[in-house]
Tab-separated table of C-alpha atoms and ligand atoms in Angstrom:
chain	number	residue	atom	x	y	z
A	11	UNK	CA	2.028	24.439	-17.125
A	12	UNK	CA	0.184	21.429	-16.163
A	13	UNK	CA	0.645	17.950	-17.926
A	14	UNK	CA	-2.772	18.758	-19.595
A	15	UNK	CA	-1.388	22.100	-20.945
A	16	UNK	CA	1.772	20.243	-22.164
A	17	UNK	CA	-0.248	17.640	-24.023
A	18	UNK	CA	-2.323	20.292	-25.623
A	19	UNK	CA	0.839	22.286	-26.868
A	20	UNK	CA	2.367	18.956	-28.240
A	21	UNK	CA	-0.937	18.034	-29.933
A	22	UNK	CA	-1.465	21.381	-31.594
A	23	UNK	CA	2.249	21.457	-32.782
A	24	UNK	CA	2.953	24.606	-30.867
A	25	UNK	CA	5.976	22.892	-29.474
A	26	UNK	CA	7.783	19.671	-30.183
A	27	UNK	CA	8.596	17.068	-27.645
A	28	UNK	CA	12.267	17.504	-28.637
A	29	UNK	CA	12.034	21.115	-27.721
A	30	UNK	CA	10.404	20.498	-24.406
A	31	UNK	CA	13.091	17.961	-23.587
A	32	UNK	CA	15.923	20.288	-24.704
A	33	UNK	CA	14.749	23.051	-22.664
A	34	UNK	CA	14.958	21.008	-19.407
A	35	UNK	CA	18.270	19.677	-20.334
A	36	UNK	CA	19.578	23.276	-20.968
A	37	UNK	CA	18.078	24.379	-17.709
A	38	UNK	CA	19.776	21.318	-15.936
A	39	UNK	CA	23.104	22.283	-17.440
A	40	UNK	CA	22.623	25.962	-16.265
A	41	UNK	CA	21.364	25.340	-12.737
A	42	UNK	CA	22.304	21.825	-11.643
A	43	UNK	CA	26.030	22.571	-11.165
A	44	UNK	CA	24.840	24.648	-8.211
A	45	UNK	CA	21.744	22.586	-6.940
A	46	UNK	CA	23.079	19.010	-7.547
A	47	UNK	CA	19.580	17.600	-7.874
A	48	UNK	CA	20.620	14.916	-10.528
A	49	UNK	CA	23.185	12.181	-10.045
A	50	UNK	CA	22.645	10.971	-13.639
A	51	UNK	CA	21.202	13.143	-16.523
A	52	UNK	CA	19.846	10.891	-19.239
A	53	UNK	CA	20.130	13.382	-21.951
A	54	UNK	CA	20.870	11.194	-25.109
A	55	UNK	CA	18.205	8.788	-24.499
A	56	UNK	CA	15.554	11.272	-23.328
A	57	UNK	CA	16.232	13.289	-26.660
A	58	UNK	CA	15.990	10.139	-28.878
A	59	UNK	CA	12.837	9.129	-27.062
A	60	UNK	CA	11.526	12.704	-27.600
A	61	UNK	CA	12.179	12.403	-31.302
A	62	UNK	CA	10.258	9.164	-31.419
A	63	UNK	CA	7.375	10.693	-29.781
A	64	UNK	CA	7.409	13.765	-32.270
A	65	UNK	CA	7.289	11.114	-35.193
A	66	UNK	CA	4.268	9.574	-33.571
A	67	UNK	CA	2.392	12.894	-33.114
A	68	UNK	CA	3.246	13.739	-36.751
A	69	UNK	CA	1.660	10.505	-37.890
A	70	UNK	CA	-1.516	11.284	-36.020
A	71	UNK	CA	-1.080	8.250	-33.622
A	72	UNK	CA	-3.131	8.602	-30.311
A	73	UNK	CA	-0.610	8.556	-27.434
A	74	UNK	CA	-0.851	7.468	-23.898
A	75	UNK	CA	-1.350	10.078	-21.060
A	76	UNK	CA	2.159	11.104	-20.093
A	77	UNK	CA	3.716	11.105	-23.542
A	78	UNK	CA	6.579	13.469	-23.935
A	79	UNK	CA	6.567	14.725	-20.325
A	80	UNK	CA	10.050	14.908	-18.857
A	81	UNK	CA	10.083	13.215	-15.374
A	82	UNK	CA	12.838	12.485	-12.900
A	83	UNK	CA	13.305	9.376	-10.944
A	84	UNK	CA	14.810	9.005	-7.390
A	85	UNK	CA	18.143	6.973	-7.656
A	86	UNK	CA	16.863	4.233	-5.442
A	87	UNK	CA	14.556	3.002	-8.289
A	88	UNK	CA	16.296	0.452	-10.703
A	89	UNK	CA	16.406	1.663	-14.147
A	90	UNK	CA	17.523	-1.047	-16.708
A	91	UNK	CA	20.869	-0.025	-18.127
A	92	UNK	CA	20.950	3.129	-16.166
A	93	UNK	CA	23.197	3.611	-13.101
A	94	UNK	CA	21.149	3.380	-9.787
A	95	UNK	CA	23.376	4.152	-6.879
A	96	UNK	CA	20.882	4.894	-4.030
A	97	UNK	CA	23.488	7.750	-3.343
A	98	UNK	CA	25.937	5.279	-1.873
A	99	UNK	CA	29.583	4.480	-2.627
A	100	UNK	CA	28.610	0.928	-2.195
A	101	UNK	CA	26.323	1.042	-5.235
A	102	UNK	CA	28.192	3.549	-7.162
A	103	UNK	CA	28.909	1.273	-10.084
A	104	UNK	CA	25.583	-0.701	-10.037
A	105	UNK	CA	23.748	-0.784	-13.379
A	106	UNK	CA	20.435	-2.835	-12.786
A	107	UNK	CA	19.723	-5.490	-15.386
A	108	UNK	CA	16.007	-4.800	-14.884
A	109	UNK	CA	13.296	-1.997	-14.674
A	110	UNK	CA	11.294	-1.216	-11.547
A	111	UNK	CA	7.604	-1.661	-11.862
A	112	UNK	CA	6.881	2.064	-11.369
A	113	UNK	CA	9.312	3.259	-13.973
A	114	UNK	CA	8.203	0.529	-16.483
A	115	UNK	CA	4.594	1.880	-16.024
A	116	UNK	CA	5.682	5.434	-16.510
A	117	UNK	CA	7.703	4.589	-19.678
A	118	UNK	CA	4.734	2.683	-21.016
A	119	UNK	CA	2.587	5.644	-20.471
A	120	UNK	CA	5.077	7.688	-22.665
A	121	UNK	CA	6.969	9.762	-20.101
A	122	UNK	CA	10.479	10.770	-20.889
A	123	UNK	CA	12.923	9.799	-18.152
A	124	UNK	CA	15.220	12.856	-17.737
A	125	UNK	CA	17.623	11.508	-15.116
A	126	UNK	CA	18.051	9.983	-11.649
A	127	UNK	CA	17.885	12.270	-8.606
A	128	UNK	CA	20.047	12.845	-5.566
A	129	UNK	CA	18.895	11.437	-2.241
A	130	UNK	CA	20.079	10.678	1.264
A	131	UNK	CA	22.307	7.576	1.158
A	132	UNK	CA	19.803	4.472	1.086
A	133	UNK	CA	16.986	6.967	1.770
A	134	UNK	CA	18.174	7.476	5.430
A	135	UNK	CA	18.101	11.161	6.245
A	136	UNK	CA	16.000	14.345	6.053
A	137	UNK	CA	18.176	16.889	4.265
A	138	UNK	CA	19.917	15.089	1.234
A	139	UNK	CA	23.266	15.729	2.978
A	140	UNK	CA	23.983	12.038	3.586
A	141	UNK	CA	24.469	11.484	-0.160
A	142	UNK	CA	27.874	10.095	-1.045
A	143	UNK	CA	27.866	12.434	-4.037
A	144	UNK	CA	27.332	15.699	-2.387
A	145	UNK	CA	24.272	17.664	-1.086
A	146	UNK	CA	21.429	19.002	-2.890
A	147	UNK	CA	20.564	22.593	-2.253
A	148	UNK	CA	17.259	24.173	-1.885
A	149	UNK	CA	16.247	26.273	-4.998
A	150	UNK	CA	14.247	28.778	-2.698
A	151	UNK	CA	17.397	29.592	-0.823
A	152	UNK	CA	20.548	27.839	-1.492
A	153	UNK	CA	21.956	28.046	2.058
A	154	UNK	CA	18.990	25.843	3.101
A	155	UNK	CA	18.469	22.069	2.633
A	156	UNK	CA	15.775	20.740	0.311
A	157	UNK	CA	14.648	18.249	2.911
A	158	UNK	CA	15.045	14.493	2.425
A	159	UNK	CA	15.515	11.775	1.597
A	160	UNK	CA	13.914	12.597	-1.730
A	161	UNK	CA	15.528	16.062	-1.852
A	162	UNK	CA	16.699	15.778	-5.470
A	163	UNK	CA	13.277	14.757	-6.764
A	164	UNK	CA	11.574	17.673	-4.849
A	165	UNK	CA	14.133	20.417	-5.673
A	166	UNK	CA	14.195	19.363	-9.457
A	167	UNK	CA	10.543	19.960	-9.726
A	168	UNK	CA	10.816	23.268	-7.737
A	169	UNK	CA	13.595	24.619	-9.910
A	170	UNK	CA	11.801	23.641	-13.012
A	171	UNK	CA	14.333	20.965	-14.126
A	172	UNK	CA	11.544	18.471	-14.878
A	173	UNK	CA	7.687	18.472	-14.722
A	174	UNK	CA	7.382	15.705	-12.081
A	175	UNK	CA	9.248	13.098	-10.333
A	176	UNK	CA	9.216	10.065	-8.217
A	177	UNK	CA	10.448	9.647	-4.712
A	178	UNK	CA	10.067	7.095	-1.949
A	179	UNK	CA	8.623	7.803	1.537
A	180	UNK	CA	9.477	5.498	4.407
A	181	UNK	CA	9.058	8.055	7.273
A	182	UNK	CA	8.345	11.244	5.405
A	183	UNK	CA	10.827	11.413	2.486
A	184	UNK	CA	8.316	12.598	-0.049
A	185	UNK	CA	6.188	14.938	2.026
A	186	UNK	CA	8.984	16.554	4.120
A	187	UNK	CA	11.103	17.552	0.955
A	188	UNK	CA	7.721	18.601	-0.832
A	189	UNK	CA	7.058	20.944	2.071
A	190	UNK	CA	10.567	22.348	2.018
A	191	UNK	CA	10.747	22.903	-1.595
A	192	UNK	CA	7.211	24.280	-1.995
A	193	UNK	CA	5.901	21.420	-4.355
A	194	UNK	CA	3.173	18.825	-3.955
A	195	UNK	CA	4.209	15.333	-2.881
A	196	UNK	CA	2.277	12.300	-2.105
A	197	UNK	CA	2.803	9.000	-0.238
A	198	UNK	CA	0.156	6.445	-1.303
A	199	UNK	CA	-1.414	3.782	1.039
A	200	UNK	CA	0.914	0.929	1.783
A	201	UNK	CA	0.141	-1.720	-1.079
A	202	UNK	CA	-1.296	0.807	-3.559
A	203	UNK	CA	2.061	1.100	-5.524
A	204	UNK	CA	4.437	-1.645	-6.446
A	205	UNK	CA	7.825	-1.680	-4.673
A	206	UNK	CA	9.343	-3.989	-7.249
A	207	UNK	CA	12.734	-2.574	-8.173
A	208	UNK	CA	12.692	-0.069	-5.320
A	209	UNK	CA	15.882	-0.625	-3.520
A	210	UNK	CA	14.669	-1.641	0.061
A	211	UNK	CA	15.185	0.430	3.139
A	212	UNK	CA	12.441	-0.579	5.571
A	213	UNK	CA	10.146	-2.880	3.579
A	214	UNK	CA	7.060	-2.545	5.802
A	215	UNK	CA	7.118	1.260	5.504
A	216	UNK	CA	8.495	2.065	2.086
A	217	UNK	CA	6.191	3.393	-0.537
A	218	UNK	CA	6.879	5.121	-3.977
A	219	UNK	CA	4.996	8.317	-4.756
A	220	UNK	CA	4.865	11.330	-7.130
A	221	UNK	CA	6.053	14.874	-6.875
A	222	UNK	CA	4.827	17.658	-9.120
A	223	UNK	CA	3.944	21.318	-9.293
A	224	UNK	CA	0.224	20.810	-8.653
A	225	UNK	CA	-2.195	18.330	-7.390
A	226	UNK	CA	-3.644	17.439	-10.845
A	227	UNK	CA	-0.184	16.351	-12.149
A	228	UNK	CA	0.475	14.287	-8.941
A	229	UNK	CA	-3.015	12.574	-9.511
A	230	UNK	CA	-1.823	11.801	-13.110
A	231	UNK	CA	1.505	10.182	-12.023
A	232	UNK	CA	-0.384	8.229	-9.411
A	233	UNK	CA	-2.946	6.995	-11.702
A	234	UNK	CA	-0.317	5.492	-13.799
A	235	UNK	CA	1.877	3.902	-11.183
A	236	UNK	CA	-0.964	2.424	-8.922
A	237	UNK	CA	-2.368	-1.094	-8.858
A	238	UNK	CA	-1.694	-4.689	-8.310
A	239	UNK	CA	1.681	-5.920	-9.488
A	240	UNK	CA	2.475	-9.623	-9.669
A	241	UNK	CA	5.933	-8.879	-8.802
A	242	UNK	CA	5.141	-7.394	-5.521
A	243	UNK	CA	2.957	-9.483	-3.130
A	244	UNK	CA	2.337	-6.645	-0.794
A	245	UNK	CA	0.291	-4.739	-3.594
A	246	UNK	CA	-3.467	-5.128	-3.129
A	247	UNK	CA	-5.736	-6.204	-5.781
A	248	UNK	CA	-8.551	-3.498	-5.569
A	249	UNK	CA	-9.537	-1.376	-8.391
A	250	UNK	CA	-7.708	1.971	-8.957
A	251	UNK	CA	-10.468	4.669	-9.188
A	252	UNK	CA	-10.166	7.406	-11.584
A	253	UNK	CA	-8.355	10.179	-9.652
A	254	UNK	CA	-8.933	12.936	-12.085
A	255	UNK	CA	-12.664	12.647	-12.116
A	256	UNK	CA	-13.383	13.766	-8.478
A	257	UNK	CA	-10.686	16.476	-8.237
A	258	UNK	CA	-12.981	19.360	-9.107
A	259	UNK	CA	-15.809	18.196	-6.904
A	260	UNK	CA	-16.854	20.395	-3.976
A	261	UNK	CA	-15.902	19.526	-0.456
A	262	UNK	CA	-18.859	20.829	1.002
A	263	UNK	CA	-19.888	18.797	4.157
A	264	UNK	CA	-16.679	16.954	4.236
A	265	UNK	CA	-15.319	16.344	7.664
A	266	UNK	CA	-11.710	17.381	8.269
A	267	UNK	CA	-10.022	16.639	11.528
A	268	UNK	CA	-7.215	18.788	13.080
A	269	UNK	CA	-4.898	16.557	14.911
A	270	UNK	CA	-4.640	18.611	17.981
A	271	UNK	CA	-1.502	16.603	19.354
A	272	UNK	CA	0.529	18.111	16.417
A	273	UNK	CA	-0.209	21.736	17.417
A	274	UNK	CA	0.707	21.174	20.907
A	275	UNK	CA	4.387	20.323	20.042
A	276	UNK	CA	6.937	22.812	21.403
A	277	UNK	CA	9.129	22.556	18.464
A	278	UNK	CA	6.385	23.723	15.992
A	279	UNK	CA	7.441	26.907	14.482
A	280	UNK	CA	4.942	29.801	14.899
A	281	UNK	CA	4.915	30.593	11.221
A	282	UNK	CA	4.124	27.097	10.392
A	283	UNK	CA	1.328	26.663	12.987
A	284	UNK	CA	-0.338	29.949	11.869
A	285	UNK	CA	-0.098	29.055	8.210
A	286	UNK	CA	-1.630	25.610	8.748
A	287	UNK	CA	-4.382	26.695	10.946
A	288	UNK	CA	-5.138	29.502	8.327
A	289	UNK	CA	-5.412	26.677	5.828
A	290	UNK	CA	-7.881	24.893	8.041
A	291	UNK	CA	-10.011	28.045	7.949
A	292	UNK	CA	-9.862	28.165	4.216
A	293	UNK	CA	-11.082	24.574	3.858
A	294	UNK	CA	-13.918	25.677	6.357
A	295	UNK	CA	-14.908	28.588	3.849
A	296	UNK	CA	-14.822	25.902	1.062
A	297	UNK	CA	-17.653	24.028	2.959
A	298	UNK	CA	-15.727	21.513	4.989
A	299	UNK	CA	-16.523	20.971	8.620
A	300	UNK	CA	-13.553	21.308	10.771
A	301	UNK	CA	-13.269	19.472	14.076
A	302	UNK	CA	-10.418	18.748	16.510
A	303	UNK	CA	-9.397	15.166	16.807
A	304	UNK	CA	-6.888	13.581	19.111
A	305	UNK	CA	-4.417	10.791	18.127
A	306	UNK	CA	-2.970	10.251	21.753
A	307	UNK	CA	0.027	8.291	20.441
A	308	UNK	CA	0.879	10.383	17.492
A	309	UNK	CA	4.023	11.743	19.056
A	310	UNK	CA	5.197	8.139	19.973
A	311	UNK	CA	5.665	7.558	16.404
A	312	UNK	CA	9.269	8.717	16.055
A	313	UNK	CA	10.478	6.424	18.843
A	314	UNK	CA	8.521	3.601	17.389
A	315	UNK	CA	9.958	4.311	13.786
A	316	UNK	CA	13.503	4.505	14.967
A	317	UNK	CA	13.287	0.922	16.190
A	318	UNK	CA	11.372	-0.604	13.254
A	319	UNK	CA	13.009	1.264	10.524
A	320	UNK	CA	16.697	0.558	11.530
A	321	UNK	CA	15.719	-3.187	12.341
A	322	UNK	CA	14.343	-3.692	8.729
A	323	UNK	CA	17.342	-1.716	7.335
A	324	UNK	CA	19.863	-3.896	9.055
A	325	UNK	CA	18.402	-7.052	7.447
A	326	UNK	CA	17.751	-5.567	4.020
A	327	UNK	CA	21.347	-4.211	3.827
A	328	UNK	CA	23.010	-7.354	4.776
A	329	UNK	CA	23.014	-8.210	1.047
A	330	UNK	CA	25.799	-5.543	0.391
A	331	UNK	CA	28.673	-7.723	1.107
A	332	UNK	CA	31.254	-6.874	-1.651
A	333	UNK	CA	30.347	-10.199	-3.370
A	334	UNK	CA	26.984	-9.886	-5.123
A	335	UNK	CA	27.197	-6.368	-6.450
A	336	UNK	CA	28.557	-2.907	-5.668
A	337	UNK	CA	31.811	-1.682	-4.359
A	338	UNK	CA	34.317	-4.206	-3.210
A	339	UNK	CA	37.532	-3.750	-1.199
A	340	UNK	CA	40.248	-5.310	-3.075
A	341	UNK	CA	43.146	-5.170	-0.624
A	342	UNK	CA	41.955	-7.715	1.878
A	343	UNK	CA	42.590	-11.435	1.666
A	344	UNK	CA	39.961	-13.468	3.651
A	345	UNK	CA	36.229	-13.331	2.955
A	346	UNK	CA	35.523	-11.881	6.294
A	347	UNK	CA	38.058	-9.115	5.873
A	348	UNK	CA	36.942	-8.233	2.419
A	349	UNK	CA	33.131	-8.206	3.517
A	350	UNK	CA	34.027	-5.988	6.594
A	351	UNK	CA	36.173	-3.660	4.708
A	352	UNK	CA	33.854	-3.364	1.731
A	353	UNK	CA	31.021	-2.386	4.188
A	354	UNK	CA	33.131	-0.204	6.240
A	355	UNK	CA	34.238	1.804	3.178
A	356	UNK	CA	31.176	1.534	1.123
A	357	UNK	CA	28.611	2.792	3.655
A	358	UNK	CA	28.380	6.223	5.087
A	359	UNK	CA	28.059	7.005	8.767
A	360	UNK	CA	24.206	7.440	8.914
A	361	UNK	CA	23.642	3.975	7.193
A	362	UNK	CA	26.171	2.428	9.503
A	363	UNK	CA	24.386	3.858	12.503
A	364	UNK	CA	21.114	2.478	11.429
A	365	UNK	CA	22.541	-0.999	10.796
A	366	UNK	CA	24.200	-1.009	14.334
A	367	UNK	CA	20.930	0.062	15.950
A	368	UNK	CA	18.806	-2.427	13.919
A	369	UNK	CA	21.155	-5.308	14.578
A	370	UNK	CA	21.103	-4.507	18.353
A	371	UNK	CA	17.226	-4.122	18.533
A	372	UNK	CA	16.897	-7.578	16.712
A	373	UNK	CA	19.486	-9.410	18.835
A	374	UNK	CA	18.180	-12.310	20.822
A	375	UNK	CA	18.247	-10.636	24.221
A	376	UNK	CA	16.652	-7.324	23.005
A	377	UNK	CA	14.135	-8.343	20.358
A	378	UNK	CA	11.204	-8.522	22.948
A	379	UNK	CA	12.025	-5.294	24.565
A	380	UNK	CA	12.584	-3.216	21.455
A	381	UNK	CA	11.529	-4.557	18.179
A	382	UNK	CA	8.430	-6.465	19.430
A	383	UNK	CA	7.423	-3.643	21.804
A	384	UNK	CA	7.717	-1.032	18.854
A	385	UNK	CA	5.392	-3.369	16.725
A	386	UNK	CA	2.880	-3.227	19.574
A	387	UNK	CA	3.011	0.465	19.816
A	388	UNK	CA	2.706	0.730	16.046
A	389	UNK	CA	-0.625	-1.252	16.238
A	390	UNK	CA	-1.792	1.221	18.894
A	391	UNK	CA	-0.933	4.237	16.549
A	392	UNK	CA	-2.884	2.558	13.655
A	393	UNK	CA	-5.859	2.205	16.231
A	394	UNK	CA	-5.839	5.806	17.024
A	395	UNK	CA	-6.124	6.720	13.409
A	396	UNK	CA	-8.984	4.001	12.887
A	397	UNK	CA	-10.899	5.688	15.751
A	398	UNK	CA	-10.350	9.139	14.149
A	399	UNK	CA	-11.529	7.965	10.884
A	400	UNK	CA	-14.896	6.923	12.360
A	401	UNK	CA	-15.475	10.660	12.982
A	402	UNK	CA	-13.784	12.433	10.057
A	403	UNK	CA	-12.961	11.979	6.355
A	404	UNK	CA	-9.651	13.472	6.327
A	405	UNK	CA	-7.086	14.519	8.864
A	406	UNK	CA	-4.949	17.707	8.843
A	407	UNK	CA	-1.493	18.478	10.281
A	408	UNK	CA	1.549	20.481	9.295
A	409	UNK	CA	4.149	18.363	7.171
A	410	UNK	CA	7.062	19.418	9.020
A	411	UNK	CA	7.555	21.291	12.416
A	412	UNK	CA	9.708	23.852	10.714
A	413	UNK	CA	10.548	25.187	7.283
A	414	UNK	CA	13.851	24.262	5.465
A	415	UNK	CA	16.717	24.333	7.975
A	416	UNK	CA	20.220	25.620	7.049
A	417	UNK	CA	22.868	23.477	5.213
A	418	UNK	CA	24.929	21.743	7.972
A	419	UNK	CA	22.685	22.809	10.663
A	420	UNK	CA	21.556	19.389	11.852
A	421	UNK	CA	24.055	16.940	10.186
A	422	UNK	CA	25.950	16.301	13.485
A	423	UNK	CA	22.906	16.041	15.561
A	424	UNK	CA	20.869	13.041	14.574
A	425	UNK	CA	18.193	13.741	17.143
A	426	UNK	CA	17.381	17.074	15.691
A	427	UNK	CA	17.488	15.522	12.220
A	428	UNK	CA	14.950	12.746	13.270
A	429	UNK	CA	12.680	15.218	14.767
A	430	UNK	CA	12.031	16.775	11.423
A	431	UNK	CA	9.996	13.525	10.572
A	432	UNK	CA	7.830	13.930	13.802
A	433	UNK	CA	4.613	14.688	11.918
A	434	UNK	CA	5.124	12.480	8.780
A	435	UNK	CA	6.062	9.175	10.345
A	436	UNK	CA	2.744	8.113	11.863
A	437	UNK	CA	1.223	7.902	8.435
A	438	UNK	CA	3.937	5.315	7.366
A	439	UNK	CA	3.519	3.316	10.651
A	440	UNK	CA	-0.309	3.012	9.912
A	441	UNK	CA	0.183	2.472	6.110
A	442	UNK	CA	-2.076	5.459	5.380
A	443	UNK	CA	-1.959	7.731	2.348
A	444	UNK	CA	-0.911	11.381	2.747
A	445	UNK	CA	-0.144	14.384	0.717
A	446	UNK	CA	1.842	17.619	1.393
A	447	UNK	CA	1.022	20.721	-0.511
A	448	UNK	CA	2.263	24.331	-0.260
A	449	UNK	CA	0.049	26.440	1.949
A	450	UNK	CA	2.286	29.551	2.626
A	451	UNK	CA	5.557	31.090	3.428
A	452	UNK	CA	7.619	31.921	6.449
A	453	UNK	CA	9.288	35.186	7.297
A	454	UNK	CA	12.217	34.338	5.190
A	455	UNK	CA	10.059	33.591	2.360
A	456	UNK	CA	10.514	29.728	2.699
A	457	UNK	CA	7.537	27.467	1.713
A	458	UNK	CA	5.363	25.883	4.361
A	459	UNK	CA	3.649	22.471	3.796
A	460	UNK	CA	0.111	21.375	4.652
A	461	UNK	CA	-0.157	17.671	5.322
A	462	UNK	CA	-3.572	15.968	4.568
A	463	UNK	CA	-3.850	12.138	5.750
A	464	UNK	CA	-6.515	9.881	4.455
A	465	UNK	CA	-8.006	6.626	5.262
A	466	UNK	CA	-6.508	3.371	3.719
A	467	UNK	CA	-7.005	3.464	-0.058
A	468	UNK	CA	-8.759	6.901	0.184
A	469	UNK	CA	-6.293	8.604	-2.211
A	470	UNK	CA	-9.215	9.946	-4.355
A	471	UNK	CA	-10.625	11.939	-1.397
A	472	UNK	CA	-7.297	13.210	-0.356
A	473	UNK	CA	-6.469	14.420	-3.784
A	474	UNK	CA	-9.959	16.074	-3.969
A	475	UNK	CA	-9.368	18.045	-0.788
A	476	UNK	CA	-5.950	18.936	-1.848
A	477	UNK	CA	-7.062	20.179	-5.230
A	478	UNK	CA	-9.864	22.302	-3.844
A	479	UNK	CA	-7.456	23.826	-1.433
A	480	UNK	CA	-4.891	24.512	-4.055
A	481	UNK	CA	-7.160	26.185	-6.260
A	482	UNK	CA	-8.590	28.536	-3.599
A	483	UNK	CA	-5.186	29.290	-1.919
A	484	UNK	CA	-3.151	29.874	-5.045
A	485	UNK	CA	0.057	29.498	-3.213
A	486	UNK	CA	1.522	27.462	-6.260
A	487	UNK	CA	1.679	30.701	-8.267
A	488	UNK	CA	4.866	31.678	-6.430
A	489	UNK	CA	7.931	30.070	-7.803
A	490	UNK	CA	11.462	30.162	-6.601
A	491	UNK	CA	13.716	32.841	-8.269
A	492	UNK	CA	16.392	30.538	-9.854
A	493	UNK	CA	18.818	33.369	-10.721
A	494	UNK	CA	21.322	32.293	-8.143
A	495	UNK	CA	24.072	31.229	-10.840
A	496	UNK	CA	23.894	34.705	-12.366
K	529	LIG	N1	14.034	10.980	7.391
K	529	LIG	C1	13.468	9.540	7.642
K	529	LIG	C2	14.742	8.573	7.999
K	529	LIG	O1	15.846	9.076	7.875
K	529	LIG	C3	12.753	9.063	6.653
K	529	LIG	C4	13.250	8.719	5.421
K	529	LIG	C5	12.322	8.145	4.354
K	529	LIG	O2	11.277	8.418	4.377
K	529	LIG	N2	13.036	7.486	3.540
K	529	LIG	O3	14.571	7.403	8.117
């Protein structure tokens, strides 16, 4: 069911909002003890908001677009009065006194916030295994990871625990879990969506974006959260087009470029390669012109990112000092001892690794060799994309080199874990919008993600191509069999 179907059912009285919300809560109660996609379930408030909406419907009031639709929110987005932990012990007792701009906009559009989703601690990871509150499992196969860092947001949509969700994408954390969980996930252009109230990881890369079962629902959420925000000076004041209007337009004559560097990579699984190349042929059948383009520095993205992102993280995470908010170690006497111990006990090992790398890369003797050099390479990566977009409208690549890997498989091997973001990171470094959507399955029946990358602020075209592909490919009709608790 799409949001439009739900709206229709609510309007006709076929189902009440309370019934819709109760059905999701029952499903969470049944399945989430296994999956662990939610850190907080906002059941009471969700039900009382649903009753409120039912009253409005009964009185014939016209309601905003997302009215009555249960959505889940990644636990790094501040929600007023609702615990927001970033899946970290250091924020385990943090209840924000304010609402993030994106959640404020969703609530204003009538959405029901059903809960806060599990994630890698401070959004650092690719498997939702670095959460301080236990791993999330992949609903397609519970021995596999759901991807990360927004694994809870992706898996909750895949398992039907909500109709859509928000995640954040710094290096692939929306697209990679979307690919692993067989749902649609989109990272908007840097500056399209407000970061106000998003707990910062790497501020020049972070973007909030939607997950849903299909492209049209993703477009609906994006429509609501996009646009200038006075509270975030990096949001850009250009009009937000009507994304829904162009979804059904033909892509005949559209130029789509296959990023050839992606397909040369030795770590690319054969099933993934074949499925993504097959998707390109399908787009060609729909009238698009497929060409090969080269982004020579695409594969340098990962090295560049793992200097820039930890550097920014080390600065952003300096605020968790045991004084201002969050966890405090009580058994030390001096300020320095208290701060050190609070950070030592409050942060997990991946977060500490990033703080150490970042502090090192920014230190006086190394800042030119590492941080500044990485910024220069970042500019060159953006230049490659600019050149590519002189020739094509949209770029095409796999989302991740493999399908979902096994739980525990990469957790002690940071390099292997980092490599799963190889194909998503370049879009973040260049600030470009990108979407992942299901395009097939591997031999084990695990979903494969197709990634489309657009030019800056060209979300409309990206959604159009994605929607045309989705309708033709019909991959979304396969859903995971969530009978694993039986
Ligand atoms: N997996 C990447 C990292 O650990 C990306 C995370 C993200 O996009 N938040 O940094």
